[in-house]
mmCIF file of C-alpha atoms in Angstrom:
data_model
loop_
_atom_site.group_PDB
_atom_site.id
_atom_site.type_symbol
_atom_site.label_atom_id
_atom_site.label_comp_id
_atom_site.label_asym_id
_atom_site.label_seq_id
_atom_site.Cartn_x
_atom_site.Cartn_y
_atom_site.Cartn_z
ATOM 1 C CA UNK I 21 0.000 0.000 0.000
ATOM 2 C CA UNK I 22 1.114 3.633 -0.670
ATOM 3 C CA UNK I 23 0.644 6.399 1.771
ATOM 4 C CA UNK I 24 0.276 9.848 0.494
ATOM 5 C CA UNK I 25 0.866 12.658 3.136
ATOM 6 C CA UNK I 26 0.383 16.008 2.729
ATOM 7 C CA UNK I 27 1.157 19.416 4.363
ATOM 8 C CA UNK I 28 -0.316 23.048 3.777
ATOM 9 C CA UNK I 29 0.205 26.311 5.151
ATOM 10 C CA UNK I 30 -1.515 29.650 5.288
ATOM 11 C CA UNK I 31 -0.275 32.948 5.889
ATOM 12 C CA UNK I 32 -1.463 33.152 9.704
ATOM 13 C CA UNK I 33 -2.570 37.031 10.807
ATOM 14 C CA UNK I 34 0.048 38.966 11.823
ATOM 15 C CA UNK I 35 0.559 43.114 12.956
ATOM 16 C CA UNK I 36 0.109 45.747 9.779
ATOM 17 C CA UNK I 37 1.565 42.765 7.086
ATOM 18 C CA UNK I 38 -1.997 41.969 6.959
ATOM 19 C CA UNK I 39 -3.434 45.182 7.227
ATOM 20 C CA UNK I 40 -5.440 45.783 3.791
ATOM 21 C CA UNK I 41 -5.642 49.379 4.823
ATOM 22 C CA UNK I 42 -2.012 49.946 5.055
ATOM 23 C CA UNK I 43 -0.849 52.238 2.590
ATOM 24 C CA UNK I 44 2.568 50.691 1.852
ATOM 25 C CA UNK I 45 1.266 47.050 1.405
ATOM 26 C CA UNK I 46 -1.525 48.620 -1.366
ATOM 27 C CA UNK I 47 1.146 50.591 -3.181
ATOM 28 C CA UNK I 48 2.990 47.345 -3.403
ATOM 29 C CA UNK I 49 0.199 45.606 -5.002
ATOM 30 C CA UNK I 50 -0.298 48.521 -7.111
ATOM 31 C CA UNK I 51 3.089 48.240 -8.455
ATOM 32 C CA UNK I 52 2.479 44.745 -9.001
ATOM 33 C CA UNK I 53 -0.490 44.593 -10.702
ATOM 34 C CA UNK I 54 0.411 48.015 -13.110
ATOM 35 C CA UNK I 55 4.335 46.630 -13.690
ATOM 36 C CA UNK I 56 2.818 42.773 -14.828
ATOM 37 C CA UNK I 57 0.464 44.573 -17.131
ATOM 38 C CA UNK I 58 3.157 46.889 -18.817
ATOM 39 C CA UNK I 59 5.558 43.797 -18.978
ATOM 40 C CA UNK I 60 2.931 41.822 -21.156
ATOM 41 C CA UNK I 61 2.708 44.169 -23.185
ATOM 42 C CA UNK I 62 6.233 45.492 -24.014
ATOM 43 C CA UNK I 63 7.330 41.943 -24.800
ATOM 44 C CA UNK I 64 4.097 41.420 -26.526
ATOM 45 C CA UNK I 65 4.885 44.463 -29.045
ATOM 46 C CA UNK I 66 8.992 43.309 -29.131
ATOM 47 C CA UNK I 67 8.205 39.959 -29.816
ATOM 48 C CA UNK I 68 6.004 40.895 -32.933
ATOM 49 C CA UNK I 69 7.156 43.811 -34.392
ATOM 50 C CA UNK I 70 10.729 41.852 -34.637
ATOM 51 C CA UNK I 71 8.402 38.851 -36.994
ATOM 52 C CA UNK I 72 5.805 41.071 -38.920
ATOM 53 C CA UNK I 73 6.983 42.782 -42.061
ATOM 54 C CA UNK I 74 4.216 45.026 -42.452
ATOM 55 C CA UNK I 75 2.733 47.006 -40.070
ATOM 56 C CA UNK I 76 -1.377 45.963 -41.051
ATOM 57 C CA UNK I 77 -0.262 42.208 -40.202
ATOM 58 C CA UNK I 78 1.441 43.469 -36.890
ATOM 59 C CA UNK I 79 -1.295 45.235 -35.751
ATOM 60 C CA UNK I 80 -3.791 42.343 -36.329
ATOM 61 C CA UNK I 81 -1.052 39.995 -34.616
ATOM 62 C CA UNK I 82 -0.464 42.537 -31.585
ATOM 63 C CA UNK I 83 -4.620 41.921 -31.470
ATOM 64 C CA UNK I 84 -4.443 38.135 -31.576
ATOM 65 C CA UNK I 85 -1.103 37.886 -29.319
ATOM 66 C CA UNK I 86 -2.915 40.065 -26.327
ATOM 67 C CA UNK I 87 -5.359 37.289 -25.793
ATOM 68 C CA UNK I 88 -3.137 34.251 -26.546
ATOM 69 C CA UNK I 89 -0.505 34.865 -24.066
ATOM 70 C CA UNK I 90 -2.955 34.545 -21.524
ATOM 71 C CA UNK I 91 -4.580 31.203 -23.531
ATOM 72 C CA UNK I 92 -1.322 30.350 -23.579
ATOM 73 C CA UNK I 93 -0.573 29.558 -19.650
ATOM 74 C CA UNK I 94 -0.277 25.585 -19.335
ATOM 75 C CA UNK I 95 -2.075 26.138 -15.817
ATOM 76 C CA UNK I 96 -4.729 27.995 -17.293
ATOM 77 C CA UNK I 97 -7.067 25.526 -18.634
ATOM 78 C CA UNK I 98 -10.809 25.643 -18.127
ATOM 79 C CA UNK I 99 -10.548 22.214 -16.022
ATOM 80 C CA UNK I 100 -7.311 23.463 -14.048
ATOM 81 C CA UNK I 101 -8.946 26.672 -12.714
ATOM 82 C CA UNK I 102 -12.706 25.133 -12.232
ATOM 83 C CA UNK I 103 -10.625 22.541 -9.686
ATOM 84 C CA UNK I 104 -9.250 25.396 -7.848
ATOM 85 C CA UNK I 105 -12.648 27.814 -7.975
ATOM 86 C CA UNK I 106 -15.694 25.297 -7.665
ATOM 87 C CA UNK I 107 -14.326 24.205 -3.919
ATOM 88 C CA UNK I 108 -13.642 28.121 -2.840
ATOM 89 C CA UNK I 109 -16.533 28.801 -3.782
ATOM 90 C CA UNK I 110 -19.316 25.818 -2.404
ATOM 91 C CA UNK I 111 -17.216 26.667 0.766
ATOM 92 C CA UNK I 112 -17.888 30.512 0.427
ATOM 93 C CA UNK I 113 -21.208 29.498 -0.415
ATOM 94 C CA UNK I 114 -21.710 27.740 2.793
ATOM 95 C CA UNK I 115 -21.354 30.335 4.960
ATOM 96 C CA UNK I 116 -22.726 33.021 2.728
ATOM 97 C CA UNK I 117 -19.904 35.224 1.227
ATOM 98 C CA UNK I 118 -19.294 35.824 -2.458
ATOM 99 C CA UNK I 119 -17.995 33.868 -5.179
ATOM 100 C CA UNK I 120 -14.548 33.993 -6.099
ATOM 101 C CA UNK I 121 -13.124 35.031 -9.333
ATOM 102 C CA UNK I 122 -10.341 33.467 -11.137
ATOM 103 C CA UNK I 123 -7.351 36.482 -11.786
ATOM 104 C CA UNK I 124 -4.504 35.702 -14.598
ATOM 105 C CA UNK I 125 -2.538 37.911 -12.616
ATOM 106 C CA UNK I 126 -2.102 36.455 -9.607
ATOM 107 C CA UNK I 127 -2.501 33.080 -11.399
ATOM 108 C CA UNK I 128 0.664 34.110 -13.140
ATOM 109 C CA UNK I 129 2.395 35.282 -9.705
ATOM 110 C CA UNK I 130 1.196 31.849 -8.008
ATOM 111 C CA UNK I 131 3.307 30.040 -11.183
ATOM 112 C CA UNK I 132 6.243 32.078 -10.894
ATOM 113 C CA UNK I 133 6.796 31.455 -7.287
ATOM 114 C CA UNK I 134 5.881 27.645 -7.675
ATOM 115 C CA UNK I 135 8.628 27.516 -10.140
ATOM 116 C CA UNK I 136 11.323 28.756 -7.872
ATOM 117 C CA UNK I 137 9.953 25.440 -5.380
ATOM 118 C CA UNK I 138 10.573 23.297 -7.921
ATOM 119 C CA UNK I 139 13.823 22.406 -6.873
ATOM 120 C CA UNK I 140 13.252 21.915 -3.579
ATOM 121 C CA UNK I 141 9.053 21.835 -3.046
ATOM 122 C CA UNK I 142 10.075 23.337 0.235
ATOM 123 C CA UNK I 143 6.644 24.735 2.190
ATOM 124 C CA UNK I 144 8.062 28.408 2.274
ATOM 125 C CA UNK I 145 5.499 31.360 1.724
ATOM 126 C CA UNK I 146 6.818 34.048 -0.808
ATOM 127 C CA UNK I 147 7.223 37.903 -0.149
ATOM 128 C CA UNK I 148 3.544 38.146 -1.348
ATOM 129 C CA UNK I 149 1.200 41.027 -1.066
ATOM 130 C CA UNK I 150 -1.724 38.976 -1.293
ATOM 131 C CA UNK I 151 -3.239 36.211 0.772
ATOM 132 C CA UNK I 152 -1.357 33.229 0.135
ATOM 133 C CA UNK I 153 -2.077 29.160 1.092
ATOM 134 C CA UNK I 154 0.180 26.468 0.115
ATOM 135 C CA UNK I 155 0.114 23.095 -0.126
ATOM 136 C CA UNK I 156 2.757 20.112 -0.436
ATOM 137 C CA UNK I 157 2.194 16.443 -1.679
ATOM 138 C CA UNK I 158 3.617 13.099 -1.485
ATOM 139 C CA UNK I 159 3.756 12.092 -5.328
ATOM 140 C CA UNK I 160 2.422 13.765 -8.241
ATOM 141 C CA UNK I 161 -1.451 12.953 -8.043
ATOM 142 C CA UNK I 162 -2.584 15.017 -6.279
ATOM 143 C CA UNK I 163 -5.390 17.424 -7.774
ATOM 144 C CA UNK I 164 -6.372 21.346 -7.406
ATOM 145 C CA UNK I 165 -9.460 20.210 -5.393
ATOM 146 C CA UNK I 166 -7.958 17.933 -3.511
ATOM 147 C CA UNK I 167 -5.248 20.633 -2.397
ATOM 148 C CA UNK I 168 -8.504 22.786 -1.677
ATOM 149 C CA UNK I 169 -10.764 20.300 0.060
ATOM 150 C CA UNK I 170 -7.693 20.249 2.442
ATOM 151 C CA UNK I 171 -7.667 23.682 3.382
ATOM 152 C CA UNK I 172 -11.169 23.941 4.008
ATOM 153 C CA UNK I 173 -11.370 20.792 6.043
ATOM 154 C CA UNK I 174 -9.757 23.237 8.694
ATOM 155 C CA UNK I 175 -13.638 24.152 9.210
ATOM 156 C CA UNK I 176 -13.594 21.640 11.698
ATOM 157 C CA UNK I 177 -10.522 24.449 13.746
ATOM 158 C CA UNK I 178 -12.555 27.478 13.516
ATOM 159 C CA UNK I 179 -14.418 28.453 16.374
ATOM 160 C CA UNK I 180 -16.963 30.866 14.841
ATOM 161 C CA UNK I 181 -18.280 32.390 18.478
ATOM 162 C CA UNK I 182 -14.762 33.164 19.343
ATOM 163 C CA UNK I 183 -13.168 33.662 16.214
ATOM 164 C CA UNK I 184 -10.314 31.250 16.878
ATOM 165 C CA UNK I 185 -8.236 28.678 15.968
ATOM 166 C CA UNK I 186 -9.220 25.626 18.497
ATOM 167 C CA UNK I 187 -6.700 23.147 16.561
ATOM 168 C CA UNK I 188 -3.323 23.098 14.791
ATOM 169 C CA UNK I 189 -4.290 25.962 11.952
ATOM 170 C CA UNK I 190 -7.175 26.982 10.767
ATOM 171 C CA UNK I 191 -6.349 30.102 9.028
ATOM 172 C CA UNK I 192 -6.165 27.882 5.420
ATOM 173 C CA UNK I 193 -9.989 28.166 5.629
ATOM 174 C CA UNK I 194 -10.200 31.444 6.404
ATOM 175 C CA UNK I 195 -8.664 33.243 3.819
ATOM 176 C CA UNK I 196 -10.820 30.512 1.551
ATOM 177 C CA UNK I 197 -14.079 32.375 3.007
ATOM 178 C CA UNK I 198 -12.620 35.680 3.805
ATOM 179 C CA UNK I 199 -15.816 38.081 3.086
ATOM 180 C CA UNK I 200 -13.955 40.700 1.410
ATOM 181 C CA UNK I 201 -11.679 38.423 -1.023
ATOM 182 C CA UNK I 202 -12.932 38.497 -4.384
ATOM 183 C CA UNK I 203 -9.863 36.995 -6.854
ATOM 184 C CA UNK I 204 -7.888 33.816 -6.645
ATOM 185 C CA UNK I 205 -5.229 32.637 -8.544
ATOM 186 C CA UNK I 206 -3.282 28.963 -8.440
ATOM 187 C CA UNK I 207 -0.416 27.139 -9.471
ATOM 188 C CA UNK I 208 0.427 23.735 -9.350
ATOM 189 C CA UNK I 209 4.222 22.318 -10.395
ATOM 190 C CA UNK I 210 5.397 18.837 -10.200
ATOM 191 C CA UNK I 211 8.786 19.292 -8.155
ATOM 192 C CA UNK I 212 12.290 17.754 -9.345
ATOM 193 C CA UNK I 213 11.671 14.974 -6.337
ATOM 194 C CA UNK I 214 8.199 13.857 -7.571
ATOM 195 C CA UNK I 215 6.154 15.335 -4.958
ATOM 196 C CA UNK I 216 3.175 17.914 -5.516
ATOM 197 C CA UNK I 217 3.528 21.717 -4.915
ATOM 198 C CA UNK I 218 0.196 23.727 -5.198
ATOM 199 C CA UNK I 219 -0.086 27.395 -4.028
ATOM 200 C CA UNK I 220 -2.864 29.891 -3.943
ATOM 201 C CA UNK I 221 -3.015 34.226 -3.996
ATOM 202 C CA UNK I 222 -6.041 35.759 -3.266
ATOM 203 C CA UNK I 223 -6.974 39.687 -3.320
ATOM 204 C CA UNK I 224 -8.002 41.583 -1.378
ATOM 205 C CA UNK I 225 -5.896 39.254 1.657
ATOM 206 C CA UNK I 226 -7.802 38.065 4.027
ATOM 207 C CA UNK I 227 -6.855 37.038 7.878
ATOM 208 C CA UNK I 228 -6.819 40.289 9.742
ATOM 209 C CA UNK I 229 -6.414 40.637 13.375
ATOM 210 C CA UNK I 230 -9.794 40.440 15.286
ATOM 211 C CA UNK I 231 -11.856 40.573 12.201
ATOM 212 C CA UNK I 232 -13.851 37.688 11.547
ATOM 213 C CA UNK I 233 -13.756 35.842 7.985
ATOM 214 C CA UNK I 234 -17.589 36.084 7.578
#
C-alpha cells in the first residue's frame, strides 16, 4: 500500500503585514499589478514587431497575441482553474460570502513562485502582497481540489463564536471564506523529487487581526 501525506500552510494574521488598509502594502500591489500589465505588453509588441513585415499584419497579430498569451498559460485551462474555484466557492457558499473570481494575474504570480519550489518543493510562503495558502504532496497525483478540500477541512478548527483557531491551523480556511476576497489565482508544479507543490493568492488578503472571515 502507498501512503500519500500532505502538508499546507496559510499565511497566519500577523501586525500591519496583513493590514489591507495599510498604505505601503496597497502601493505594493499597485506596483504589481500596473508593472505585470506593462511587462505583457512590451514583450508582446517586441516579440512581434521583430516577426511582422508590415505594419497591417502586426497590428492584427499585436490583437491576436494580447489574448493568446494569456490562452497560452499551461495552468490555465478551463478544467485546471474550475478545480481550484468550484471548492472556494461551495465553501464561500456555505457560509454566505461571495464567489470567487479566477485572476490571470495572480494566477501568473502563483506560477512564478511555484517555479522557484521546484527544486526543492520546500513549504516556504513568498514575499507576497496577497493572501497566500500552500500546499505540499507526497507524489504527483494530487489534484487542485484535492489541495482545496484540504484547506477547508480546517472548518472543523474554527471556532466561529470566538473567532479562533481551536486546533493546529485553521487560518487555510479562512482566507478561503474571507468576506472581502474576491480573486484567486493557483499554481500547481510537479517538483524535481516527484512530490506535488500547489499554491494559492487571493486579493483583497484576508486574515486580519480580530476581524472575523464572515
Amino acid at each position: 500500500m502507498i501512503t500519500f501525506v500532505y502538508i499546507f500552510l496559510g499565511k497566519e494574521a500577523g501586525a500591519s503585514q496583513y493590514y489591507y488598509s495599510d498604505y505601503l502594502k496597497q502601493q505594493r500591489i499597485r506596483n504589481y499589478l500596473q508593472g505585470r500589465q506593462r511587462l505583457t505588453i512590451v514583450m508582446g509588441m517586441t516579440t512581434l514587431l521583430k516577426n511582422c513585415c508590415r505594419i497591417s499584419i502586426c497590428i492584427l497579430f499585436m490583437t491576436m497575441g494580447m489574448s493568446s498569451v494569456n490562452a497560452a498559460d499551461m495552468n490555465a485551462t478551463a478544467a485546471f482553474i474550475d478545480g481550484f474555484l468550484a471548492p472556494h466557492n461551495q465553501a464561500r457558499n456555505a457560509v454566505g460570502v461571495g464567489r470567487l473570481q479566477w485572476d490571470r494575474k495572480l494566477a501568473n504570480y502563483a506560477r512564478t513562485y511555484a517555479r522557484q519550489r521546484r527544486g526543492d518543493c520546500l513549504l516556504q510562503h513568498s514575499d507576497s502582497p496577497f493572501g497566500e495558502n500552500i500546499f505540499w504532496g507526497s507524489g504527483n497525483s494530487w489534484t487542485p481540489s484535492q489541495a482545496v478540500a484540504a484547506w477547508i477541512d480546517e472548518k472543523k478548527w474554527f471556532d466561529y463564536a470566538k473567532n479562533i483557531c481551536t486546533g493546529p491551523d485553521c487560518t487555510h480556511y479562512t482566507q478561503v471564506v474571507w468576506r472581502t476576497t474576491t480573486n484567486v489565482g493557483c499554481a500547481k508544479i510537479k517538483c524535481n523529487s516527484g512530490d506535488t507543490f500547489i499554491t494559492c493568492n487571493y486579493y483583497p488578503p484576508g486574515n486580519y487581526i480580530a476581524a472575523r472571515p464572515y
